[in-house]
Every structure is written in structure tokens, then in C-alpha cells.
PDB file of C-alpha atoms in Angstrom:
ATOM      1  CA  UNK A   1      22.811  66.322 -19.622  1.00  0.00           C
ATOM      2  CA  UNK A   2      23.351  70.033 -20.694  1.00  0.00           C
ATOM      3  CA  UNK A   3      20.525  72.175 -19.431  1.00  0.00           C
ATOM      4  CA  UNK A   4      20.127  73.840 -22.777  1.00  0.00           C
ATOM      5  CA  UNK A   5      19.446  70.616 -24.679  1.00  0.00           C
ATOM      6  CA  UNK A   6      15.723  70.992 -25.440  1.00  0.00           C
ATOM      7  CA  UNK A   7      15.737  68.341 -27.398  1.00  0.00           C
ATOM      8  CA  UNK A   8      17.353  65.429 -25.020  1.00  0.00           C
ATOM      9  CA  UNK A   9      15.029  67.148 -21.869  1.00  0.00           C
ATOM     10  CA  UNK A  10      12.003  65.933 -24.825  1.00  0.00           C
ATOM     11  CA  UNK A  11      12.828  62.749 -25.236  1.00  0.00           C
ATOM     12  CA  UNK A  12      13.712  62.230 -21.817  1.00  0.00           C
ATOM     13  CA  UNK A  13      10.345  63.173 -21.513  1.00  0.00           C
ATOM     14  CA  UNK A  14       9.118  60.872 -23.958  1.00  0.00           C
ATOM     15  CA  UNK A  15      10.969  58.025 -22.403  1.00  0.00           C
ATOM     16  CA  UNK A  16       9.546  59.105 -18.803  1.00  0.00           C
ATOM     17  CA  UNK A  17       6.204  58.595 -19.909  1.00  0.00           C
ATOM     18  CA  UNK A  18       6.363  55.548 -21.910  1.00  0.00           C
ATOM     19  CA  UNK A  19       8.092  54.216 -18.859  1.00  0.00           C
ATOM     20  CA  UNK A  20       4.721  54.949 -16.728  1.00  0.00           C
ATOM     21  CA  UNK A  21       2.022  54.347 -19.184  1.00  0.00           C
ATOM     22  CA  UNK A  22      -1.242  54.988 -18.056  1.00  0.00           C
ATOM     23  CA  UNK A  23      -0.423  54.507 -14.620  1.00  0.00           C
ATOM     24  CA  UNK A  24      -0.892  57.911 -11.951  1.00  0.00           C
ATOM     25  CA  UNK A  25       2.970  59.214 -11.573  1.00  0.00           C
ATOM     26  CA  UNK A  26       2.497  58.636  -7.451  1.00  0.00           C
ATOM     27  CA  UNK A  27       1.187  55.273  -8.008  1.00  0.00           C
ATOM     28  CA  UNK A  28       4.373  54.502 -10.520  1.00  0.00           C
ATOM     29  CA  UNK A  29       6.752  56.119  -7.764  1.00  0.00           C
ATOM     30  CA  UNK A  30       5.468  54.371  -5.325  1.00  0.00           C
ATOM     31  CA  UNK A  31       5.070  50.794  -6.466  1.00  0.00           C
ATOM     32  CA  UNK A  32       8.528  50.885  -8.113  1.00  0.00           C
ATOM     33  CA  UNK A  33      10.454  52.781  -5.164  1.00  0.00           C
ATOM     34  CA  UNK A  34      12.999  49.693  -5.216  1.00  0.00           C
ATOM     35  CA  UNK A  35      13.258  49.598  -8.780  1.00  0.00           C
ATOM     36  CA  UNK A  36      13.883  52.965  -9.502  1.00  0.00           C
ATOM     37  CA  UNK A  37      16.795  53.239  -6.545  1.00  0.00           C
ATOM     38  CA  UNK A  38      16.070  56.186  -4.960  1.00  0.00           C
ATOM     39  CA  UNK A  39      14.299  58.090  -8.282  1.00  0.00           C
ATOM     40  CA  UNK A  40      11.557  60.242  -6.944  1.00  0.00           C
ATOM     41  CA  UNK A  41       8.499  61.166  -7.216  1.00  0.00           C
ATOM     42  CA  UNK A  42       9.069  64.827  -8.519  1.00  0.00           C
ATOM     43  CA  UNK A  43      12.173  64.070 -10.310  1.00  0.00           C
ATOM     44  CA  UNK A  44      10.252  61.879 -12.534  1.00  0.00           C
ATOM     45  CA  UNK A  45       7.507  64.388 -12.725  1.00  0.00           C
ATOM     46  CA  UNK A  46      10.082  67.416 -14.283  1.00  0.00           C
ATOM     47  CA  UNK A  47      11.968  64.924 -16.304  1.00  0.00           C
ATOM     48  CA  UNK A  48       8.116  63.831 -17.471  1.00  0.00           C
ATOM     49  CA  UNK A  49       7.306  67.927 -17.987  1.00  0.00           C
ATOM     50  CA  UNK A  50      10.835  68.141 -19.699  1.00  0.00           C
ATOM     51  CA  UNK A  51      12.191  70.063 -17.350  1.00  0.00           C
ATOM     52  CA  UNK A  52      14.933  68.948 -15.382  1.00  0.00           C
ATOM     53  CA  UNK A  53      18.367  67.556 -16.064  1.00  0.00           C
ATOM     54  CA  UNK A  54      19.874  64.118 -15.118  1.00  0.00           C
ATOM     55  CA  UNK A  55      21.861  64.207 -12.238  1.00  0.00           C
ATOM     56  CA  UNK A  56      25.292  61.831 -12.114  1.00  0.00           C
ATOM     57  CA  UNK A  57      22.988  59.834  -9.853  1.00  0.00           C
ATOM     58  CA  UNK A  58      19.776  59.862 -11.346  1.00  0.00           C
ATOM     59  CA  UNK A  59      21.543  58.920 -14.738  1.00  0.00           C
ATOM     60  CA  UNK A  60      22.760  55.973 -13.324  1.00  0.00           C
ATOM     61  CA  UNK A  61      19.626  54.872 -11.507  1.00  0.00           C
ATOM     62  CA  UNK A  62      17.467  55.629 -15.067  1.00  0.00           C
ATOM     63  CA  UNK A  63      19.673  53.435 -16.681  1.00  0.00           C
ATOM     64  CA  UNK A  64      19.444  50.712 -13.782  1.00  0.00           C
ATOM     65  CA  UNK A  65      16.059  50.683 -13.780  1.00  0.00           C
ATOM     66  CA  UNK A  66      16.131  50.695 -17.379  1.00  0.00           C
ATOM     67  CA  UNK A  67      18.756  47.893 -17.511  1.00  0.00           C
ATOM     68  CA  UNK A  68      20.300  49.138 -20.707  1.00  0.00           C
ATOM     69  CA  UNK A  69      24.162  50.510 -20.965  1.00  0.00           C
ATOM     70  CA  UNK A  70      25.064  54.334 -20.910  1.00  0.00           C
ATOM     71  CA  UNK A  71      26.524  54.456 -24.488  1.00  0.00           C
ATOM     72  CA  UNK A  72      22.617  53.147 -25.338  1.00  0.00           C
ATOM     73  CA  UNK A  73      20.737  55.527 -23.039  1.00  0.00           C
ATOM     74  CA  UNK A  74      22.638  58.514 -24.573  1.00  0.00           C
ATOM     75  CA  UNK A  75      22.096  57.206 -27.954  1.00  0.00           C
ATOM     76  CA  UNK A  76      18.267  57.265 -27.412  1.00  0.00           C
ATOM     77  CA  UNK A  77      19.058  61.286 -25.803  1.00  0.00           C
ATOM     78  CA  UNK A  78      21.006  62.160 -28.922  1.00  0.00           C
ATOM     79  CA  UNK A  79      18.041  61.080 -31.299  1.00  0.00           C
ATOM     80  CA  UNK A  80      20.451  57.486 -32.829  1.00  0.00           C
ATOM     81  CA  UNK A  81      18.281  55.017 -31.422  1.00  0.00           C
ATOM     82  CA  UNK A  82      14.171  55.291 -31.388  1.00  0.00           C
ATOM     83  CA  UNK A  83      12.706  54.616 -28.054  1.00  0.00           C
ATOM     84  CA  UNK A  84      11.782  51.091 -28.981  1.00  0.00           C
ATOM     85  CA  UNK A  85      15.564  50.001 -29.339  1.00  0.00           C
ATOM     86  CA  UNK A  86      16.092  51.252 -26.139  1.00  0.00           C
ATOM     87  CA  UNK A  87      13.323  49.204 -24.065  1.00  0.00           C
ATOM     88  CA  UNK A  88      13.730  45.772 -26.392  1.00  0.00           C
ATOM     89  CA  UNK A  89      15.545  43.532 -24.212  1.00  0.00           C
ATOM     90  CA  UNK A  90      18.523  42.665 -26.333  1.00  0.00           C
ATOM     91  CA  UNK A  91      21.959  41.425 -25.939  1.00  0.00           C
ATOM     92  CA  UNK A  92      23.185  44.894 -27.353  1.00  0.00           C
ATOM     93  CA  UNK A  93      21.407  46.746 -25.132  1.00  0.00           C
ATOM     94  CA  UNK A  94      21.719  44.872 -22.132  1.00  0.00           C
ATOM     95  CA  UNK A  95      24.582  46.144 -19.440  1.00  0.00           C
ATOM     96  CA  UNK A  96      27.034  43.305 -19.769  1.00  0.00           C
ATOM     97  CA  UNK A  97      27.414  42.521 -15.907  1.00  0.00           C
ATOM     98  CA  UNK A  98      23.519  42.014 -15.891  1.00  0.00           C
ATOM     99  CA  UNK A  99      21.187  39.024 -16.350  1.00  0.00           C
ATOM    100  CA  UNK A 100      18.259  40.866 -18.630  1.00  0.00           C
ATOM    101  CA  UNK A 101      15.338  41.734 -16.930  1.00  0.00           C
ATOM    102  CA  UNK A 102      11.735  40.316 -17.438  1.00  0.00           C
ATOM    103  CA  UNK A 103      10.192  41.695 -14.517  1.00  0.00           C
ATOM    104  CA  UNK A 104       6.144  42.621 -15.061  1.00  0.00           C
ATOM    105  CA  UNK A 105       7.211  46.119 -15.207  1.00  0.00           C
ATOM    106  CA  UNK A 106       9.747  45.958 -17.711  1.00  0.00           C
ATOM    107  CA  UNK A 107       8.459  43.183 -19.718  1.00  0.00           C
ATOM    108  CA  UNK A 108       5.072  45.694 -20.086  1.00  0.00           C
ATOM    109  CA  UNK A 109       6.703  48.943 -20.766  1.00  0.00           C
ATOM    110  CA  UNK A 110       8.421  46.666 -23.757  1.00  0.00           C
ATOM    111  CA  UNK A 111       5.305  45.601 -24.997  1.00  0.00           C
ATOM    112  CA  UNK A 112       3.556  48.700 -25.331  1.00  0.00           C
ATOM    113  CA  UNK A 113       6.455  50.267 -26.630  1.00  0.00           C
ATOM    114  CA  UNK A 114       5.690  47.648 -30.006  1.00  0.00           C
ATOM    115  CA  UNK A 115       3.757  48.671 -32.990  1.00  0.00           C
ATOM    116  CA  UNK A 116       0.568  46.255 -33.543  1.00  0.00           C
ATOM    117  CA  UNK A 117       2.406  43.776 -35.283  1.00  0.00           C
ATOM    118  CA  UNK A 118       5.144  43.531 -33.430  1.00  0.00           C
ATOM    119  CA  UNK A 119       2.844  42.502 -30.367  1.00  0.00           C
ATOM    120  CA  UNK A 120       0.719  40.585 -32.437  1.00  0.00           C
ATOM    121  CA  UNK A 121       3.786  38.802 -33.251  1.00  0.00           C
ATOM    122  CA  UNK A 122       5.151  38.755 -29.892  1.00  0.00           C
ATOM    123  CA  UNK A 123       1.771  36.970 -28.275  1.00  0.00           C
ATOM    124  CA  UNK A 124       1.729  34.380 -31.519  1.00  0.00           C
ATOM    125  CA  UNK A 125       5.186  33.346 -30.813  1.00  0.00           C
ATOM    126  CA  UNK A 126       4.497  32.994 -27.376  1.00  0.00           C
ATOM    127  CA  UNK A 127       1.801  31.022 -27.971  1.00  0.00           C
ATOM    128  CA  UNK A 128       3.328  28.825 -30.072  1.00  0.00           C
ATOM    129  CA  UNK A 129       6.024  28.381 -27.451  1.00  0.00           C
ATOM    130  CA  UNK A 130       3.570  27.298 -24.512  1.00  0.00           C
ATOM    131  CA  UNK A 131       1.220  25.303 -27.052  1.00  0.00           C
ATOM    132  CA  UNK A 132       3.183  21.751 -26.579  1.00  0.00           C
ATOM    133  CA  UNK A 133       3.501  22.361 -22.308  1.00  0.00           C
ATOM    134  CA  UNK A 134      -0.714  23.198 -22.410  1.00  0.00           C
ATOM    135  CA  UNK A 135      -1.102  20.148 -23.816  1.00  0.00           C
ATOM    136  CA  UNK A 136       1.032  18.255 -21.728  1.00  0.00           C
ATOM    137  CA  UNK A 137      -0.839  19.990 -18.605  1.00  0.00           C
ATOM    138  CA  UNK A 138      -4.562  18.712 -20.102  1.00  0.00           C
ATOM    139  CA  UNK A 139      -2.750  15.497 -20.695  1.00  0.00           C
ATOM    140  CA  UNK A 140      -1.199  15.002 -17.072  1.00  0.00           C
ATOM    141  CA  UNK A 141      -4.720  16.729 -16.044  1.00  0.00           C
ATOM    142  CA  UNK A 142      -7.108  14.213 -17.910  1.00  0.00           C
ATOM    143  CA  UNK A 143      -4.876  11.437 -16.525  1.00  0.00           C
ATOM    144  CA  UNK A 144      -5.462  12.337 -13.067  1.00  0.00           C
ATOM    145  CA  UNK A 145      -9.477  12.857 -13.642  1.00  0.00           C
ATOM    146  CA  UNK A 146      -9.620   8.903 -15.031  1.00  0.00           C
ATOM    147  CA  UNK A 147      -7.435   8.245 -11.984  1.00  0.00           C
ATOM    148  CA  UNK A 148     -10.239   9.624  -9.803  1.00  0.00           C
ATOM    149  CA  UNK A 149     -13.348   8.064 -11.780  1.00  0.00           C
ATOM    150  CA  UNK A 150     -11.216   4.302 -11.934  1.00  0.00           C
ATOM    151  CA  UNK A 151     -10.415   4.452  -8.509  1.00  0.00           C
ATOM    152  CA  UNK A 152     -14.126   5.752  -7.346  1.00  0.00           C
ATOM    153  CA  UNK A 153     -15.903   3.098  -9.837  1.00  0.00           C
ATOM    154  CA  UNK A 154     -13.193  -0.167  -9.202  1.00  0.00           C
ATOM    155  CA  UNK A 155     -13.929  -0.901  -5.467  1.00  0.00           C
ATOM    156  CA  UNK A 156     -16.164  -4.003  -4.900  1.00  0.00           C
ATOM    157  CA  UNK A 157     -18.966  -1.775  -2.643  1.00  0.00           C
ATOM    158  CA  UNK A 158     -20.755   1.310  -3.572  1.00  0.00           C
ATOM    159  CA  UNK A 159     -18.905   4.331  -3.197  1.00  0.00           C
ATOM    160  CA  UNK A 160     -19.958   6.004   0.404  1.00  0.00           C
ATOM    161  CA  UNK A 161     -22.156   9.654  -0.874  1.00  0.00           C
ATOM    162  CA  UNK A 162     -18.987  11.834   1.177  1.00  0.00           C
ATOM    163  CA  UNK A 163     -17.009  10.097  -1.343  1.00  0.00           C
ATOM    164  CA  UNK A 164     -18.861  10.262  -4.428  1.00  0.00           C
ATOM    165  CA  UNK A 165     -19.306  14.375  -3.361  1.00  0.00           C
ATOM    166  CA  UNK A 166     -16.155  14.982  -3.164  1.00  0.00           C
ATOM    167  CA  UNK A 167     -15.021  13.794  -6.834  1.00  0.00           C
ATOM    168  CA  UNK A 168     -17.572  15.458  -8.443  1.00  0.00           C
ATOM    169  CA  UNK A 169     -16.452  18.599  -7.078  1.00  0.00           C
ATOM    170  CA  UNK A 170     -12.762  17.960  -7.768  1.00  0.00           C
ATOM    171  CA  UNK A 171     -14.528  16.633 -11.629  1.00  0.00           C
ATOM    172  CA  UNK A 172     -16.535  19.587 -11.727  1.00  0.00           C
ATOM    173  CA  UNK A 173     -19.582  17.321 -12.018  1.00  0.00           C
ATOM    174  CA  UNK A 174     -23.042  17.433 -10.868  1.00  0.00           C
ATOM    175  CA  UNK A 175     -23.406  15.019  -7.348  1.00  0.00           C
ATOM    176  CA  UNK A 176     -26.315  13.154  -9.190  1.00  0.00           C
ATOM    177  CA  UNK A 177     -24.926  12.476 -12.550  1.00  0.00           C
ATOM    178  CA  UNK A 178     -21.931  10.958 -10.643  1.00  0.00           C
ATOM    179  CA  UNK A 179     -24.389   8.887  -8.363  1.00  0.00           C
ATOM    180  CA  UNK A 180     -26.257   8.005 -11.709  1.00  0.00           C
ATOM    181  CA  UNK A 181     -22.898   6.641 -12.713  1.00  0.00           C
ATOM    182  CA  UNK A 182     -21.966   4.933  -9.877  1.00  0.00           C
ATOM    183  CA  UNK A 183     -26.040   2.967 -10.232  1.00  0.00           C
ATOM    184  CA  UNK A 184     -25.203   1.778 -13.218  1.00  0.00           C
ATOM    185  CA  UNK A 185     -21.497   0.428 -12.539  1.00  0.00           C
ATOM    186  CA  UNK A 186     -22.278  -1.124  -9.625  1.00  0.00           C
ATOM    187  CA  UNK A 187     -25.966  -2.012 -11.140  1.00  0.00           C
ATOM    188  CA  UNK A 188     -28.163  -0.835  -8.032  1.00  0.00           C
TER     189      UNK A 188
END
């Protein structure tokens, strides 16, 4: 990157903080030291202050941390792109000997990169997407509560109390209304 391009070093800087968020630069640094291949912790800082250059190196680190291909990183630099091109995970972005990326990080810095709708549309989707495998989960999870209760309630004695303890805890039930139960079933 040519040291006299204020306006690259800027959104390089823009980028650089996006990337961190609200997080302490040393904490970012630090948490991410495997991610970010060897980026440190003041090289971030002057390319945050819009300061520094991109080293051959640190260029190709940014953009493996960033998961994106050069021609789209210097498309954000040269003002073609907006920022939130660059960060949405798609296949044009994408280097094309990589599987995307969904790590927390990544996935997060995406997000916030969204205007309100976007994420509002983004978290409905979702939603929508993991609607049918909640209900399947209450559904396996109601089945296995009636498995408990049948299998406490069908013997041909009166549950022992260690018993009748422990399934109300894994039912989430009060001891005595279980016992209560339990009197009337087996009519005590």
C-alpha cells in the first residue's frame, strides 16, 4: 500500500476497527493471536490510528484472517466495495481454495457490520431455520419425560422415595407433588 494513500491508510483504519468492535485492542491481539498469523499487537494499533502501511506479509495475513481474496481486499482500499461487502461471507468474496469461515469471531464482526434490518433479517431467518429442529427437541424431550413418569407409575409396588426424588428432579417437579401422584396411582 503506497505510504501517501491517506485515503486507503482510512479505511484500513475503518476496517481495523470494525474488525475489533468494542473489544480492548490487547484483548483482540491476544485472543486471536492464531487467527491473525503473526499480526501484532501494535501493527493493528497504527493500521487502527491510520498510520502504517501493509507489509507483503501483513497483507496476506489481513486477508487470511479476513478470509476474503486480494482483488476484494484492495477493492474495499480503493473505495469499490463498502466495508459490508467485504466481511459478508459470500461465494464472491470467499478465497477459492477456502471453506468460508463461521468462526464466533468472524460470524460477529459480520453481524455488526449489518444495518438493523439486515440483522433483524438475519436472526428471523435463522429462526425460522431452527424452528422445525426446536420442536423436534421438545418432542424427543416430552417423550422421554412420559418415559420417566410411565415407567415410575407402571411397577406393581410403590415407587421407593430415592426413586421418586430422583425423577422429580430430572422433571423439575416438587418431591411431594410427585409422591401425591404416586398416592393416588397406586391408591395408598
Amino acid at each position: 500500500m503506497p505510504s501517501g494513500d491517506d485515503e486507503r491508510k482510512r479505511r484500513l483504519s475503518v476496517l481495523c476497527k470494525r474488525l475489533r468492535g468494542k473489544e480492548s485492542l490487547r484483548s483482540f491481539t491476544t485472543k486471536r493471536v492464531k487467527e491473525l498469523g503473526g499480526i501484532s499487537y501494535a501493527a493493528w494499533g497504527v493500521w487502527e490510528r491510520g498510520q502504517g502501511d501493509l507489509s507483503d506479509n501483513s497483507l496476506a495475513r489481513l486477508v487470511n484472517f479476513l478470509n476474503c481474496s486480494y482483488e476484494s481486499f484492495y477493492r474495499y482500499l480503493d473505495g469499490l466495495i463498502a466495508l459490508e461487502e467485504l466481511l459478508q461471507p459470500s461465494s464472491n468474496n470467499l478465497k477459492a481454495d477456502k471453506e468460508p469461515d463461521f468462526s464466533p469471531e468472524v460470524t460477529t464482526a459480520w453481524v455488526q457490520s449489518l444495518s438493523p434490518q439486515d440483522k433483524l433479517f438475519v436472526v428471523t431467518q435463522g429462526l425460522q431455520a431452527f424452528q422445525a429442529e426446536f420442536e423436534k427437541l421438545i418432542a424427543i424431550k416430552a417423550k422421554e419425560q412420559v418415559g420417566l413418569l410411565i415407567d415410575l407409575l407402571s411397577g406393581s409396588t410403590y415407587p421407593e422415595n430415592s426413586k421418586i426424588e430422583e425423577i422429580a428432579t430430572k422433571l423439575d417437579l416438587s418431591v411431594e407433588d410427585l409422591r401425591k401422584l404416586c398416592d393416588r396411582v397406586f391408591k395408598l
